[in-house]
Amino acid sequence: MNHNELYERWLAASLEDPDLTAELRSIKGRDAEILDRFYRDLAFGTAGLRGVIGAGNNRMNIYTIRRATQGLANYLLAQSEEPHVAISYDSRIKSDLFSREAAGVLAANGIRVSIYRELMPVPALSFATRELRCDAGIMVTASHNPAKYNGYKVYGSDGCQMTENAADAVLKEINSLDVLTGAKTMKFEDALASGIVSYIPEEVVDRFIDNVLAQQVNPGVCEKAGLKLVYSPLNGAGNKPVRRVLAAIGARDVTVVPEQEHPDGSFPTCPFPNPEIKEALAKGLELARETGADLMLATDPDCDRVGIAVKEGEDYTLLTGNHVGALLFDYICRCRTENGTMPRDPVAVTTIVSTKLTQMIGKAYGVEVRSVLTGFKYIGEQIALLESAGHPERFLFGFEESYGYLSGTYVRDKDAVVGSMLIVEMASWYKQRGMSLVDALNDLYKRFGICRESVSNFQFEGAEGMKIMAGMMEKLRENPPAEIAGQKVTCVSDYEKSTSTCEGKASPIDLPKSNVLEYALADGCTAIVRPSGTEPKIKLYLSVVGRDMAEIDARAAAMGADVKRIMGV
């Protein structure tokens, strides 16, 4: 069927969600609106589904959720006689509905389901999947996207996001199903009453919290330092677990942003609930200035990312994910070495787009640093490799530049609960020494050299946007730049072709294939271009080195302008 035929079919159907019928009627005769909803199926990949909430096969709704879950059910039933799936959800619009719909489809297929009684963070889902020995996990969330989005992440039995091979197998099952009629269904209440669906016990939540608390580096330091905090859960799932953990480590002076305290998927005071951007922290910064807080932190709606602002003089400085990752890594290495708690042959894992400081810090402390592709599942895979070798304790710390951190092996995804705890502990430790985290960052630069990373995002919505992004990446592959901002490109690494070409000599890249291009310059700077795996945009990562901030600023500006020219944006 073409997009108009699909539209007419949906319009004529007796849809169970009245919001969908009302939306379809409202766009009648508007071809562009119809095309955007029906020109393709909502893509299912290793990150599962993510899209705008609404009517159509290119939207998040109960029918696309049911179809994806039926595909997952078919896959699981082929792998196991008695599959078991854990489910969690965050505060987004219809997240609770979508989680119950997924549970109902699984139940209708005879698959046992354990679901959280209330919204819980991504790491709690990863934990429950492992703790309850489930075959898979489902997290209903669109992470830090705007309010109009929702999503559906699928996890393997190891608590990592689903592998590419498994996702391909599930996609094959999904593609064999009709979106409106292909799924078996069962009312959530009936499934709950039958016992095939049950709520996850509170003891599992307690064990998750206990595992977070076990990652403390200097227990007791928060009680002594008396750090003054402002916290915002950005109307998401972090409110209860983060506050519970902060109270447990002795962080008593915590003021929560009242407008962003309780779950609300419309995010009324924060249109983009992403702690990576300053606008998301605006309310928290207002409150921090009023209270004179030492530190302000915010977790995103599914509580797997945390962003911070640090008091510096009369105002606050926002630290990036790279800043915080480097600071945490150095703090953990320094204190575990001093305390005698550093494991033998420690390993840290980061991503190819994260700060170069990681390698320098690791070398100074004798920690092996492994670089993987963007996506925390690749960090989780490295933990699994250590575990399979019988030494999970070697894993010291993992982080990615997009504000995701993990210490410990109890989950296999980034965890803003443990991230928040360690940031507050670290800030308390430095406060006892008369230093802020800005002071600590400047000290890092003195010890290891100055480098700065930045990320630019270029949005391309709809069907036309997908074509533009594909054309842009193809053009860059066919015509790689010889120089950027006056500096010779010494290496071009194409992660999709698994080849790095330096000074005309090609060598293999020993990482999974990924649509990423990296350009290394003669002066030590790098530029990386990649389409987002979860959003309709291309990302440009710049890593800039220099003798001082003035030189770095000048280089960054010149590189950014030139790469944008080359990309044609």
Coordinates of C-alpha atoms in Angstrom, one line a residue:
M1 CA 0.0 0.0 0.0
N2 CA 1.1 3.6 -0.6
H3 CA 0.9 6.1 2.2
N4 CA -2.6 7.3 1.2
E5 CA -4.0 3.8 1.1
L6 CA -2.5 3.1 4.5
Y7 CA -4.0 6.3 5.9
E8 CA -7.5 5.3 4.6
R9 CA -7.1 1.8 6.1
W10 CA -6.2 3.3 9.6
L11 CA -9.0 5.8 9.3
A12 CA -11.6 3.1 8.5
A13 CA -10.4 0.8 11.3
S14 CA -12.1 0.7 14.7
L15 CA -9.0 1.9 16.6
E16 CA -9.0 1.3 20.4
D17 CA -7.2 4.6 21.2
P18 CA -9.6 7.5 20.4
D19 CA -6.7 9.9 20.2
L20 CA -5.5 8.2 17.1
T21 CA -8.8 8.4 15.3
A22 CA -9.1 12.1 16.2
E23 CA -5.6 12.8 14.8
L24 CA -6.3 11.0 11.6
R25 CA -9.5 12.9 11.0
S26 CA -7.6 16.2 11.7
I27 CA -5.1 15.6 8.9
K28 CA -7.5 14.6 6.1
G29 CA -6.5 16.1 2.8
R30 CA -3.0 17.2 4.1
D31 CA -0.7 15.0 2.1
A32 CA 2.6 16.0 3.8
E33 CA 1.1 15.2 7.2
I34 CA -0.2 11.8 5.9
L35 CA 3.1 11.0 4.2
D36 CA 5.2 11.6 7.3
R37 CA 3.0 9.2 9.3
F38 CA 2.9 6.4 6.7
Y39 CA 5.9 6.6 4.4
R40 CA 7.7 3.9 6.4
D41 CA 7.5 1.6 9.4
L42 CA 8.9 3.1 12.5
A43 CA 12.5 1.8 12.5
F44 CA 13.4 -1.0 14.9
G45 CA 17.1 -1.4 15.6
T46 CA 19.4 -2.1 18.5
A47 CA 17.9 0.9 20.3
G48 CA 14.5 -0.5 19.7
L49 CA 11.8 2.0 18.6
R50 CA 11.8 5.7 19.0
G51 CA 9.5 8.2 17.4
V52 CA 6.8 10.8 17.7
I53 CA 3.6 9.7 19.6
G54 CA 0.7 9.6 17.2
A55 CA -1.2 7.7 14.5
G56 CA 0.4 5.7 11.7
N57 CA 3.0 3.0 11.2
N58 CA 5.8 5.7 11.5
R59 CA 4.5 6.8 15.0
M60 CA 4.6 5.5 18.5
N61 CA 1.2 4.1 19.4
I62 CA -0.4 1.0 20.9
Y63 CA -0.3 -0.8 17.5
T64 CA 3.4 -0.2 16.7
I65 CA 4.1 -1.3 20.3
R66 CA 2.0 -4.4 20.0
R67 CA 3.6 -5.3 16.7
A68 CA 7.1 -4.9 18.0
T69 CA 6.3 -6.9 21.1
Q70 CA 4.8 -9.7 19.1
G71 CA 8.0 -9.8 17.0
L72 CA 10.0 -10.0 20.2
A73 CA 7.6 -12.7 21.6
N74 CA 8.1 -14.8 18.4
Y75 CA 11.9 -14.5 18.8
L76 CA 11.9 -15.4 22.5
L77 CA 9.7 -18.4 22.0
A78 CA 12.1 -19.7 19.4
Q79 CA 14.9 -19.3 21.9
S80 CA 13.3 -20.6 25.1
E81 CA 10.5 -22.8 26.3
E82 CA 9.5 -20.5 29.1
P83 CA 10.6 -17.0 28.4
H84 CA 10.5 -14.3 31.1
V85 CA 10.6 -10.5 30.4
A86 CA 11.1 -7.5 32.7
I87 CA 9.4 -4.2 31.9
S88 CA 9.9 -0.7 33.2
Y89 CA 8.8 2.8 32.0
D90 CA 9.4 6.4 32.7
S91 CA 7.2 9.5 32.9
R92 CA 6.6 10.2 29.2
I93 CA 3.1 10.6 27.7
K94 CA 1.5 7.1 27.4
S95 CA 4.6 5.3 28.8
D96 CA 2.4 3.5 31.4
L97 CA -0.1 2.6 28.7
F98 CA 2.6 1.3 26.3
S99 CA 4.2 -0.8 29.0
R100 CA 0.9 -2.4 29.9
E101 CA 0.2 -3.1 26.2
A102 CA 3.6 -4.8 25.8
A103 CA 2.9 -6.9 28.9
G104 CA -0.5 -7.9 27.5
V105 CA 1.0 -9.1 24.2
L106 CA 3.6 -11.1 26.0
A107 CA 1.1 -12.6 28.3
A108 CA -1.2 -13.5 25.3
N109 CA 1.8 -15.5 24.0
G110 CA 2.3 -17.3 27.3
I111 CA 5.4 -15.3 28.3
R112 CA 5.8 -14.5 31.9
V113 CA 6.2 -10.8 32.7
S114 CA 7.7 -8.9 35.7
I115 CA 6.8 -5.2 35.6
Y116 CA 7.6 -2.4 38.0
R117 CA 4.6 -1.1 39.9
E118 CA 5.6 2.5 39.2
L119 CA 8.0 4.3 36.9
M120 CA 11.6 3.4 37.3
P121 CA 14.9 4.4 35.6
V122 CA 16.7 2.6 32.8
P123 CA 19.3 1.2 35.1
A124 CA 16.6 -0.4 37.3
L125 CA 15.3 -2.2 34.3
S126 CA 18.8 -3.5 33.4
F127 CA 19.2 -4.6 37.0
A128 CA 15.9 -6.4 37.2
T129 CA 16.5 -8.2 33.9
R130 CA 19.7 -9.6 35.4
E131 CA 18.5 -10.1 38.9
L132 CA 15.3 -11.9 38.0
R133 CA 17.1 -14.0 35.3
C134 CA 14.9 -12.7 32.6
D135 CA 15.4 -13.5 28.9
A136 CA 14.8 -9.9 27.9
G137 CA 13.8 -6.5 29.2
I138 CA 11.7 -3.7 27.8
M139 CA 12.1 0.0 28.8
V140 CA 9.4 2.4 27.5
T141 CA 11.2 5.7 27.2
A142 CA 12.5 8.2 24.7
S143 CA 15.3 9.2 27.0
H144 CA 16.0 13.0 26.7
N145 CA 13.9 13.7 23.6
P146 CA 11.2 16.4 23.5
A147 CA 7.8 15.6 24.9
K148 CA 6.2 14.6 21.6
Y149 CA 8.5 11.5 21.5
N150 CA 8.3 8.1 23.1
G151 CA 10.3 4.9 22.6
Y152 CA 10.8 1.2 23.4
K153 CA 14.2 -0.2 24.2
V154 CA 14.8 -3.9 24.3
Y155 CA 17.5 -5.5 26.5
G156 CA 19.0 -9.0 26.4
S157 CA 19.4 -11.4 29.3
D158 CA 22.7 -9.8 30.2
G159 CA 21.1 -6.4 30.9
C160 CA 22.7 -4.8 27.8
Q161 CA 20.7 -3.3 25.0
M162 CA 19.9 -6.0 22.4
T163 CA 22.7 -7.0 20.1
E164 CA 22.5 -6.3 16.3
N165 CA 22.0 -9.9 15.5
A166 CA 19.2 -10.3 17.9
A167 CA 17.6 -7.0 16.7
D168 CA 17.8 -8.2 13.1
A169 CA 16.0 -11.4 14.1
V170 CA 13.3 -9.5 15.9
L171 CA 12.9 -7.1 13.0
K172 CA 12.4 -10.1 10.7
E173 CA 9.6 -11.3 12.9
I174 CA 8.1 -7.8 13.1
N175 CA 8.1 -7.4 9.3
S176 CA 6.0 -10.5 8.9
L177 CA 3.2 -9.0 11.0
D178 CA 0.3 -6.7 10.1
V179 CA 0.6 -3.6 12.2
L180 CA -3.1 -3.4 13.1
T181 CA -4.0 -7.1 13.4
G182 CA -0.8 -9.1 13.7
A183 CA -0.3 -9.2 17.5
K184 CA -2.0 -11.4 20.0
T185 CA -3.4 -9.3 22.9
M186 CA -4.6 -9.7 26.4
K187 CA -6.0 -7.1 28.8
F188 CA -3.3 -6.1 31.4
E189 CA -5.8 -6.6 34.3
D190 CA -6.6 -10.1 33.1
A191 CA -3.0 -11.0 32.7
L192 CA -2.2 -9.6 36.2
A193 CA -5.1 -11.6 37.7
S194 CA -4.0 -14.8 36.0
G195 CA -0.5 -14.5 37.5
I196 CA 1.4 -14.5 34.2
V197 CA 2.1 -10.9 34.8
S198 CA 3.3 -9.8 38.2
Y199 CA 4.7 -6.7 39.8
I200 CA 8.4 -6.7 40.6
P201 CA 8.9 -6.9 44.4
E202 CA 10.1 -3.9 46.4
E203 CA 13.1 -6.1 47.5
V204 CA 14.4 -5.9 44.0
V205 CA 14.4 -2.1 44.2
D206 CA 16.2 -2.3 47.5
R207 CA 18.9 -4.6 46.0
F208 CA 19.3 -2.1 43.2
I209 CA 19.9 0.7 45.7
D210 CA 22.2 -1.4 47.7
N211 CA 24.3 -2.1 44.6
V212 CA 24.5 1.6 43.8
L213 CA 25.6 2.4 47.4
A214 CA 28.3 -0.3 47.2
Q215 CA 30.1 1.8 44.6
Q216 CA 31.0 4.5 47.1
V217 CA 34.7 5.4 47.0
N218 CA 35.0 7.3 50.2
P219 CA 32.0 6.4 52.5
G220 CA 31.2 9.1 55.0
V221 CA 32.8 12.0 53.1
C222 CA 29.4 13.6 52.3
E223 CA 28.3 13.8 56.0
K224 CA 31.5 15.7 56.9
A225 CA 31.6 18.1 53.9
G226 CA 28.1 19.5 54.2
L227 CA 27.6 20.1 50.5
K228 CA 24.6 22.3 49.6
L229 CA 22.7 20.8 46.6
V230 CA 19.9 21.6 44.2
Y231 CA 18.5 18.6 42.3
S232 CA 16.0 18.3 39.4
P233 CA 14.6 15.0 38.1
L234 CA 13.2 17.0 35.1
N235 CA 9.8 15.5 35.8
G236 CA 11.1 12.0 35.3
A237 CA 12.0 8.7 37.0
G238 CA 15.0 9.9 39.0
N239 CA 13.2 11.6 41.8
K240 CA 12.8 8.7 44.3
P241 CA 15.9 6.7 43.7
V242 CA 18.4 9.6 43.4
R243 CA 17.0 11.3 46.5
R244 CA 17.0 8.0 48.4
V245 CA 20.7 7.4 47.5
L246 CA 21.8 10.9 48.3
A247 CA 20.1 10.7 51.7
A248 CA 21.8 7.3 52.4
I249 CA 25.3 8.7 51.8
G250 CA 24.7 11.7 54.1
A251 CA 23.9 14.4 51.6
R252 CA 21.3 16.2 53.8
D253 CA 21.0 19.6 52.3
V254 CA 19.2 18.8 49.0
T255 CA 16.6 21.2 47.6
V256 CA 14.5 19.7 44.8
V257 CA 13.2 22.0 42.0
P258 CA 9.5 22.0 42.8
E259 CA 8.2 22.6 39.3
Q260 CA 10.2 19.6 38.0
E261 CA 9.8 17.2 41.0
H262 CA 6.9 15.1 40.0
P263 CA 6.4 12.9 36.9
D264 CA 5.0 14.9 34.0
G265 CA 5.5 13.8 30.4
S266 CA 4.6 17.2 29.0
F267 CA 7.7 18.7 30.7
P268 CA 5.9 22.0 31.2
T269 CA 9.0 24.0 32.3
C270 CA 11.5 22.2 30.2
P271 CA 10.6 21.5 26.5
F272 CA 13.9 19.7 25.9
P273 CA 14.5 17.6 29.1
N274 CA 18.1 16.9 28.2
P275 CA 20.7 17.7 30.9
E276 CA 23.3 18.3 28.2
I277 CA 21.7 21.7 27.3
K278 CA 21.6 24.8 29.5
E279 CA 17.9 25.4 28.9
A280 CA 17.1 22.2 30.7
L281 CA 18.9 23.4 33.8
A282 CA 17.4 26.9 33.8
K283 CA 14.9 26.3 36.7
G284 CA 17.6 24.5 38.7
L285 CA 20.1 27.3 38.2
E286 CA 17.5 29.8 39.4
L287 CA 17.0 27.9 42.6
A288 CA 20.7 27.3 43.0
R289 CA 21.4 31.1 42.9
E290 CA 18.6 31.7 45.4
T291 CA 19.9 29.1 47.8
G292 CA 23.6 29.5 47.2
A293 CA 24.1 25.8 46.4
D294 CA 27.5 24.4 45.8
L295 CA 26.3 22.1 43.1
M296 CA 23.2 21.7 40.9
L297 CA 22.4 18.4 39.2
A298 CA 19.7 17.2 36.9
T299 CA 18.8 13.7 35.6
D300 CA 16.9 13.1 32.4
P301 CA 13.4 11.5 32.3
D302 CA 14.6 7.9 32.3
C303 CA 17.5 8.7 34.7
D304 CA 20.4 7.3 32.8
R305 CA 22.1 10.7 32.2
V306 CA 23.1 13.4 34.7
G307 CA 24.2 17.0 34.0
I308 CA 25.7 19.4 36.6
A309 CA 26.5 23.1 37.2
V310 CA 29.1 24.1 39.7
K311 CA 29.2 27.3 41.8
E312 CA 32.1 29.5 40.6
G313 CA 32.2 32.9 42.3
E314 CA 28.8 34.5 42.1
D315 CA 27.5 32.3 39.3
Y316 CA 27.5 28.7 38.0
T317 CA 29.6 26.9 35.4
L318 CA 28.1 24.0 33.5
L319 CA 30.4 21.0 33.1
T320 CA 30.1 18.8 30.0
G321 CA 29.9 15.0 30.0
N322 CA 33.5 14.8 29.1
H323 CA 34.5 17.1 32.0
V324 CA 32.6 15.1 34.5
G325 CA 33.7 11.7 33.0
A326 CA 37.3 12.8 33.2
L327 CA 36.9 14.1 36.8
L328 CA 35.2 11.0 38.0
F329 CA 37.7 8.8 36.4
D330 CA 40.6 10.7 38.0
Y331 CA 38.8 10.8 41.4
I332 CA 38.1 7.1 41.4
C333 CA 41.7 6.2 40.3
R334 CA 43.3 8.5 42.8
C335 CA 41.2 7.5 45.8
R336 CA 41.1 3.8 45.1
T337 CA 44.9 3.9 44.8
E338 CA 45.3 5.8 48.0
N339 CA 42.7 3.7 49.8
G340 CA 44.2 0.4 48.6
T341 CA 40.9 -0.6 46.9
M342 CA 42.1 -0.5 43.3
P343 CA 41.6 -3.9 41.6
R344 CA 44.4 -5.7 39.9
D345 CA 44.7 -4.9 36.2
P346 CA 41.9 -2.3 36.2
V347 CA 40.0 -1.5 33.0
A348 CA 38.1 1.6 32.1
V349 CA 35.9 1.9 29.0
T350 CA 34.9 5.0 27.0
T351 CA 33.9 5.8 23.5
I352 CA 35.7 7.0 20.4
V353 CA 33.9 10.4 20.6
S354 CA 34.8 11.0 24.2
T355 CA 37.7 13.1 25.7
K356 CA 41.3 12.2 25.1
L357 CA 42.0 13.0 28.7
T358 CA 40.8 9.5 29.6
Q359 CA 43.8 7.9 27.9
M360 CA 46.2 10.2 29.7
I361 CA 44.6 9.7 33.1
G362 CA 44.5 5.9 32.6
K363 CA 48.2 5.9 31.7
A364 CA 49.1 7.9 34.8
Y365 CA 47.4 5.3 37.1
G366 CA 48.2 2.1 35.2
V367 CA 44.6 1.6 34.1
E368 CA 43.9 0.0 30.7
V369 CA 41.5 2.2 28.8
R370 CA 39.4 0.6 26.0
S371 CA 37.7 2.7 23.4
V372 CA 34.4 1.5 21.8
L373 CA 31.8 2.8 19.5
T374 CA 29.2 5.3 20.6
G375 CA 26.4 3.6 22.6
F376 CA 26.6 2.3 26.2
K377 CA 25.8 -1.3 25.1
Y378 CA 29.4 -1.4 23.8
I379 CA 30.7 -0.5 27.2
G380 CA 28.4 -3.2 28.6
E381 CA 29.9 -5.7 26.2
Q382 CA 33.4 -5.0 27.6
I383 CA 32.1 -5.7 31.1
A384 CA 30.6 -9.0 29.8
L385 CA 34.0 -9.9 28.3
L386 CA 35.7 -9.3 31.7
E387 CA 33.0 -11.3 33.4
S388 CA 33.3 -14.2 31.0
A389 CA 37.1 -14.2 31.7
G390 CA 36.3 -14.6 35.4
H391 CA 37.3 -11.1 36.4
P392 CA 34.4 -8.6 36.4
E393 CA 36.0 -6.8 39.4
R394 CA 38.6 -5.4 36.9
F395 CA 36.0 -3.0 35.5
L396 CA 36.6 0.3 37.2
F397 CA 34.5 2.9 35.4
G398 CA 32.8 3.5 32.1
F399 CA 31.5 6.7 30.5
E400 CA 30.4 8.4 27.3
E401 CA 30.5 12.1 26.4
S402 CA 26.7 12.3 26.4
Y403 CA 26.5 12.4 30.2
G404 CA 26.3 8.7 30.9
Y405 CA 28.4 7.1 33.7
L406 CA 28.7 3.7 35.3
S407 CA 30.7 2.3 38.2
G408 CA 30.1 -1.4 39.1
T409 CA 28.8 -4.4 37.1
Y410 CA 25.3 -4.7 38.6
V411 CA 23.8 -3.1 35.5
R412 CA 24.9 -2.9 31.9
D413 CA 23.7 0.5 30.9
K414 CA 24.6 4.1 32.0
D415 CA 23.2 4.9 35.5
A416 CA 22.4 8.4 36.6
V417 CA 21.6 7.1 40.1
V418 CA 25.2 6.0 40.7
G419 CA 26.4 8.9 38.6
S420 CA 24.7 11.4 40.9
M421 CA 26.0 9.7 44.0
L422 CA 29.6 9.7 42.8
I423 CA 29.4 13.3 41.6
V424 CA 28.1 14.4 45.0
E425 CA 30.7 12.3 46.8
M426 CA 33.5 13.7 44.6
A427 CA 32.4 17.3 45.0
S428 CA 32.3 16.7 48.8
W429 CA 35.8 15.3 48.8
Y430 CA 37.1 18.3 46.9
K431 CA 35.2 20.7 49.1
Q432 CA 37.0 19.3 52.1
R433 CA 40.2 20.3 50.4
G434 CA 39.0 23.8 49.6
M435 CA 38.4 23.1 45.9
S436 CA 35.4 23.2 43.6
L437 CA 35.0 20.8 40.7
V438 CA 36.0 23.7 38.4
D439 CA 39.3 23.9 40.4
A440 CA 39.7 20.2 40.0
L441 CA 39.2 20.4 36.3
N442 CA 41.8 23.1 36.0
D443 CA 44.1 20.9 38.0
L444 CA 43.5 18.1 35.5
Y445 CA 44.5 20.4 32.6
K446 CA 47.7 21.4 34.5
R447 CA 48.6 17.7 35.0
F448 CA 47.6 16.3 31.6
G449 CA 47.3 19.2 29.1
I450 CA 44.3 21.2 27.8
C451 CA 41.8 19.6 25.5
R452 CA 38.2 20.4 24.8
E453 CA 35.4 18.5 23.1
S454 CA 32.2 19.9 21.6
V455 CA 29.2 18.5 19.9
S456 CA 27.0 20.2 17.2
N457 CA 23.7 18.7 16.1
F458 CA 22.1 19.2 12.7
Q459 CA 18.4 18.3 12.6
F460 CA 16.7 16.7 9.6
E461 CA 13.0 15.9 10.1
G462 CA 10.8 13.6 8.1
A463 CA 11.2 11.5 4.9
E464 CA 13.2 14.2 3.1
G465 CA 15.5 14.6 6.1
M466 CA 16.5 10.9 6.0
K467 CA 17.5 11.3 2.3
I468 CA 19.5 14.5 3.1
M469 CA 21.5 12.7 5.9
A470 CA 22.2 9.7 3.7
G471 CA 23.4 11.9 0.9
M472 CA 25.6 13.9 3.2
M473 CA 27.4 10.9 4.5
E474 CA 27.8 9.4 1.0
K475 CA 29.3 12.7 -0.2
L476 CA 31.8 12.8 2.6
R477 CA 32.9 9.2 1.8
E478 CA 33.3 9.9 -1.9
N479 CA 35.2 13.2 -1.3
P480 CA 37.1 13.1 2.0
P481 CA 38.6 16.5 2.9
A482 CA 42.4 16.8 2.4
E483 CA 42.5 19.5 5.1
I484 CA 40.3 21.1 7.7
A485 CA 40.9 24.7 8.9
G486 CA 44.3 24.8 7.2
Q487 CA 45.5 21.6 8.9
K488 CA 46.3 18.5 6.9
V489 CA 44.0 15.5 7.4
T490 CA 46.5 12.8 8.3
C491 CA 44.0 10.0 8.9
V492 CA 40.5 9.2 7.7
S493 CA 38.8 6.4 9.6
D494 CA 35.6 5.0 8.1
Y495 CA 34.0 2.8 10.7
E496 CA 31.3 1.5 8.3
K497 CA 34.1 0.2 6.0
S498 CA 36.2 -0.8 9.1
T499 CA 39.2 0.9 7.5
S500 CA 41.6 3.7 8.7
T501 CA 43.7 5.3 6.1
C502 CA 46.8 7.3 7.4
E503 CA 49.2 8.9 5.0
G504 CA 47.9 6.7 2.2
K505 CA 48.3 3.4 4.2
A506 CA 45.2 1.5 5.1
S507 CA 44.7 -0.6 8.2
P508 CA 41.7 -2.4 9.7
I509 CA 39.5 -1.1 12.5
D510 CA 38.7 -3.8 15.0
L511 CA 35.2 -2.6 16.0
P512 CA 31.7 -3.4 14.8
K513 CA 30.7 -1.5 11.6
S514 CA 29.1 1.8 12.2
N515 CA 28.2 4.8 10.1
V516 CA 30.9 7.0 11.5
L517 CA 33.7 9.1 9.8
E518 CA 36.7 10.4 11.7
Y519 CA 39.3 12.9 10.5
A520 CA 42.6 13.3 12.4
L521 CA 44.5 16.5 11.8
A522 CA 48.2 17.2 11.8
D523 CA 47.9 19.4 14.9
G524 CA 46.4 16.6 17.1
C525 CA 42.8 17.8 16.7
T526 CA 40.0 15.5 15.4
A527 CA 36.6 15.8 13.9
I528 CA 34.0 13.0 13.9
V529 CA 30.7 12.9 11.9
R530 CA 27.9 10.4 12.5
P531 CA 24.1 10.2 12.2
S532 CA 22.4 9.7 15.5
G533 CA 21.1 6.2 16.1
T534 CA 18.0 7.4 17.9
E535 CA 17.1 10.9 16.5
P536 CA 16.8 12.5 13.0
K537 CA 20.1 14.4 13.2
I538 CA 23.7 14.3 12.3
K539 CA 26.3 14.9 15.0
L540 CA 29.6 16.7 14.6
Y541 CA 32.2 16.0 17.4
L542 CA 35.3 18.2 17.6
S543 CA 38.2 17.4 19.8
V544 CA 40.6 20.3 20.1
V545 CA 44.0 20.6 21.8
G546 CA 46.1 23.6 22.4
R547 CA 48.5 25.5 24.6
D548 CA 45.8 27.6 26.2
M549 CA 42.1 28.3 26.1
A550 CA 42.5 31.2 23.6
E551 CA 44.3 28.9 21.1
I552 CA 41.7 26.2 21.6
D553 CA 38.8 28.6 21.1
A554 CA 40.3 29.9 17.9
R555 CA 41.0 26.3 16.6
A556 CA 37.5 25.1 17.5
A557 CA 35.8 28.0 15.8
A558 CA 37.9 27.5 12.6
M559 CA 37.4 23.7 12.6
G560 CA 33.6 24.0 13.2
A561 CA 33.1 26.5 10.4
D562 CA 35.1 24.5 7.9
V563 CA 33.6 21.1 8.7
K564 CA 30.1 22.6 8.4
R565 CA 31.1 24.1 5.0
I566 CA 32.4 20.6 3.9
M567 CA 29.2 19.0 5.1
G568 CA 27.1 21.6 3.4
V569 CA 25.1 22.6 6.4

